[in-house]
PDB file of C-alpha atoms in Angstrom:
ATOM      1  CA  MET A   1      45.609 -17.056  45.663  1.00 80.00           C
ATOM      2  CA  ASP A   2      42.630 -18.006  43.302  1.00 94.00           C
ATOM      3  CA  LEU A   3      40.325 -15.533  42.185  1.00 96.00           C
ATOM      4  CA  LYS A   4      38.046 -16.031  38.981  1.00 96.00           C
ATOM      5  CA  ARG A   5      35.168 -13.257  38.524  1.00 97.00           C
ATOM      6  CA  ILE A   6      32.392 -14.616  36.570  1.00 96.00           C
ATOM      7  CA  GLY A   7      29.680 -12.831  34.687  1.00 95.00           C
ATOM      8  CA  ASN A   8      31.058  -9.266  34.601  1.00 92.00           C
ATOM      9  CA  GLY A   9      28.804  -6.535  34.300  1.00 88.00           C
ATOM     10  CA  ALA A  10      29.132  -2.686  34.235  1.00 90.00           C
ATOM     11  CA  HIS A  11      29.224  -2.324  37.769  1.00 94.00           C
ATOM     12  CA  TYR A  12      29.954  -5.713  39.273  1.00 95.00           C
ATOM     13  CA  SER A  13      30.521  -9.481  38.647  1.00 97.00           C
ATOM     14  CA  GLU A  14      27.897 -12.165  39.422  1.00 97.00           C
ATOM     15  CA  VAL A  15      30.112 -14.286  41.098  1.00 98.00           C
ATOM     16  CA  ILE A  16      33.259 -14.000  42.393  1.00 98.00           C
ATOM     17  CA  ASP A  17      35.460 -17.885  43.193  1.00 98.00           C
ATOM     18  CA  TYR A  18      38.061 -17.258  45.815  1.00 98.00           C
ATOM     19  CA  ASN A  19      40.001 -20.392  46.606  1.00 97.00           C
ATOM     20  CA  GLY A  20      36.893 -22.278  46.225  1.00 97.00           C
ATOM     21  CA  ILE A  21      34.510 -20.148  48.059  1.00 98.00           C
ATOM     22  CA  LEU A  22      31.633 -18.258  46.010  1.00 98.00           C
ATOM     23  CA  TYR A  23      30.484 -14.983  46.610  1.00 98.00           C
ATOM     24  CA  LEU A  24      27.124 -14.371  44.784  1.00 98.00           C
ATOM     25  CA  SER A  25      26.275 -10.725  44.102  1.00 98.00           C
ATOM     26  CA  GLY A  26      22.716  -9.620  45.299  1.00 97.00           C
ATOM     27  CA  GLN A  27      20.143 -11.471  43.473  1.00 98.00           C
ATOM     28  CA  VAL A  28      16.428  -9.712  43.077  1.00 97.00           C
ATOM     29  CA  ASN A  29      13.326 -10.345  41.016  1.00 96.00           C
ATOM     30  CA  VAL A  30      10.884  -7.701  39.599  1.00 93.00           C
ATOM     31  CA  ASN A  31       9.012  -9.803  37.117  1.00 94.00           C
ATOM     32  CA  THR A  32       6.321 -10.034  40.312  1.00 91.00           C
ATOM     33  CA  HIS A  33       5.188  -7.551  43.110  1.00 93.00           C
ATOM     34  CA  GLU A  34       4.636 -10.620  45.851  1.00 97.00           C
ATOM     35  CA  ILE A  35       6.862 -11.662  48.299  1.00 98.00           C
ATOM     36  CA  ARG A  36       6.391 -15.261  47.899  1.00 98.00           C
ATOM     37  CA  SER A  37       6.730 -15.492  44.149  1.00 97.00           C
ATOM     38  CA  GLN A  38       9.548 -12.838  43.937  1.00 98.00           C
ATOM     39  CA  SER A  39      11.241 -15.302  46.701  1.00 98.00           C
ATOM     40  CA  LYS A  40      10.998 -18.594  44.730  1.00 98.00           C
ATOM     41  CA  ALA A  41      12.458 -16.948  41.723  1.00 98.00           C
ATOM     42  CA  ILE A  42      15.313 -15.567  43.812  1.00 98.00           C
ATOM     43  CA  PHE A  43      16.009 -19.041  45.383  1.00 98.00           C
ATOM     44  CA  ALA A  44      15.994 -20.632  41.979  1.00 98.00           C
ATOM     45  CA  GLU A  45      18.307 -18.233  40.457  1.00 98.00           C
ATOM     46  CA  ILE A  46      20.527 -18.893  43.254  1.00 98.00           C
ATOM     47  CA  ASP A  47      20.415 -22.770  42.648  1.00 98.00           C
ATOM     48  CA  ARG A  48      21.085 -22.137  38.820  1.00 98.00           C
ATOM     49  CA  LEU A  49      24.308 -20.057  39.486  1.00 98.00           C
ATOM     50  CA  LEU A  50      25.534 -22.481  42.241  1.00 98.00           C
ATOM     51  CA  ALA A  51      25.045 -25.300  40.089  1.00 98.00           C
ATOM     52  CA  GLU A  52      27.016 -23.447  37.101  1.00 98.00           C
ATOM     53  CA  ASN A  53      29.820 -22.944  39.703  1.00 98.00           C
ATOM     54  CA  ASP A  54      30.173 -26.365  41.252  1.00 98.00           C
ATOM     55  CA  SER A  55      27.759 -25.777  44.245  1.00 98.00           C
ATOM     56  CA  ASP A  56      24.661 -26.400  45.614  1.00 98.00           C
ATOM     57  CA  LYS A  57      22.382 -24.914  48.177  1.00 96.00           C
ATOM     58  CA  GLU A  58      23.517 -27.758  50.771  1.00 96.00           C
ATOM     59  CA  HIS A  59      27.098 -25.976  50.389  1.00 98.00           C
ATOM     60  CA  ILE A  60      25.603 -22.295  51.223  1.00 98.00           C
ATOM     61  CA  LEU A  61      27.603 -21.219  54.318  1.00 98.00           C
ATOM     62  CA  PHE A  62      25.684 -17.712  55.023  1.00 98.00           C
ATOM     63  CA  VAL A  63      23.105 -15.561  53.517  1.00 98.00           C
ATOM     64  CA  THR A  64      22.112 -11.958  53.784  1.00 98.00           C
ATOM     65  CA  LEU A  65      18.322 -11.339  53.100  1.00 98.00           C
ATOM     66  CA  TYR A  66      17.855  -7.756  52.372  1.00 98.00           C
ATOM     67  CA  LEU A  67      13.449  -6.708  52.860  1.00 98.00           C
ATOM     68  CA  SER A  68      11.880  -3.630  51.646  1.00 98.00           C
ATOM     69  CA  ASP A  69       9.240  -4.179  54.469  1.00 98.00           C
ATOM     70  CA  ALA A  70       8.965  -6.194  57.763  1.00 98.00           C
ATOM     71  CA  ALA A  71       5.550  -7.397  56.584  1.00 98.00           C
ATOM     72  CA  ASN A  72       7.268  -9.631  54.218  1.00 98.00           C
ATOM     73  CA  PHE A  73       9.119 -11.318  56.778  1.00 98.00           C
ATOM     74  CA  GLU A  74       6.536 -14.430  57.094  1.00 98.00           C
ATOM     75  CA  GLY A  75       5.955 -14.830  53.480  1.00 98.00           C
ATOM     76  CA  MET A  76       9.673 -15.005  52.524  1.00 98.00           C
ATOM     77  CA  ASN A  77      10.365 -17.411  55.481  1.00 98.00           C
ATOM     78  CA  ALA A  78       7.770 -19.512  54.026  1.00 98.00           C
ATOM     79  CA  GLU A  79       9.205 -19.791  50.707  1.00 98.00           C
ATOM     80  CA  TRP A  80      12.898 -20.124  52.408  1.00 98.00           C
ATOM     81  CA  ASP A  81      11.590 -22.960  54.687  1.00 97.00           C
ATOM     82  CA  ALA A  82      10.437 -24.719  51.382  1.00 97.00           C
ATOM     83  CA  TRP A  83      13.414 -24.179  49.690  1.00 97.00           C
ATOM     84  CA  PHE A  84      15.923 -25.798  52.632  1.00 93.00           C
ATOM     85  CA  PRO A  85      15.440 -29.031  54.135  1.00 89.00           C
ATOM     86  CA  GLU A  86      15.540 -28.227  58.138  1.00 90.00           C
ATOM     87  CA  ASP A  87      19.041 -30.066  58.622  1.00 93.00           C
ATOM     88  CA  LYS A  88      20.715 -27.998  55.908  1.00 92.00           C
ATOM     89  CA  ARG A  89      19.916 -24.149  56.847  1.00 96.00           C
ATOM     90  CA  PRO A  90      22.803 -22.117  56.486  1.00 98.00           C
ATOM     91  CA  ALA A  91      23.814 -19.216  59.140  1.00 98.00           C
ATOM     92  CA  ARG A  92      21.665 -15.769  57.841  1.00 98.00           C
ATOM     93  CA  ALA A  93      20.927 -12.367  58.934  1.00 98.00           C
ATOM     94  CA  CYS A  94      17.817 -10.565  57.444  1.00 98.00           C
ATOM     95  CA  ILE A  95      17.674  -6.800  57.366  1.00 98.00           C
ATOM     96  CA  VAL A  96      15.072  -4.586  56.745  1.00 98.00           C
ATOM     97  CA  THR A  97      15.938  -1.666  54.188  1.00 98.00           C
ATOM     98  CA  GLY A  98      15.286   0.650  51.385  1.00 96.00           C
ATOM     99  CA  MET A  99      15.727  -0.622  47.686  1.00 96.00           C
ATOM    100  CA  ALA A 100      16.893   0.848  44.739  1.00 92.00           C
ATOM    101  CA  ASP A 101      13.995   0.250  43.015  1.00 95.00           C
ATOM    102  CA  PRO A 102      10.495   0.225  44.594  1.00 94.00           C
ATOM    103  CA  GLY A 103       9.438  -3.192  42.985  1.00 96.00           C
ATOM    104  CA  ILE A 104      12.411  -4.841  44.599  1.00 97.00           C
ATOM    105  CA  LEU A 105      10.863  -6.673  47.660  1.00 98.00           C
ATOM    106  CA  LEU A 106      14.104  -8.965  48.497  1.00 98.00           C
ATOM    107  CA  GLU A 107      17.468  -8.945  47.512  1.00 98.00           C
ATOM    108  CA  VAL A 108      19.537 -12.326  48.376  1.00 98.00           C
ATOM    109  CA  VAL A 109      23.319 -12.067  49.235  1.00 98.00           C
ATOM    110  CA  VAL A 110      25.040 -15.667  49.627  1.00 98.00           C
ATOM    111  CA  THR A 111      28.506 -17.079  50.210  1.00 98.00           C
ATOM    112  CA  ALA A 112      28.749 -20.780  49.297  1.00 98.00           C
ATOM    113  CA  ALA A 113      31.470 -23.364  49.095  1.00 98.00           C
ATOM    114  CA  LYS A 114      32.041 -25.109  46.088  1.00 98.00           C
ATOM    115  CA  LYS A 115      31.653 -29.014  45.999  1.00 97.00           C
TER     116      LYS A 115
END
């Protein structure tokens, strides 16, 4: 078993690498209060974390998207479609739920393989 914790914080690790599978903690952005700009910023942060851990979005296996409001689904999907080429999209689930901070419109959890 090869388990590595990366970016340990007070309550969680930013990334877990378990035998070449990366588990990213939920990514959020509160620097803007508009779904498309939050989505774009979150997806950029995911790109950064994957790159730092020998992966990229083409190696994403599964994504869970948590939306604070179903009305934001279309805007989030517009950025999602711009982020992923059609033939490289991973499996995903999208859930509408309450958030710990009212400024969070979207939280994204990713599981990816290393290159």
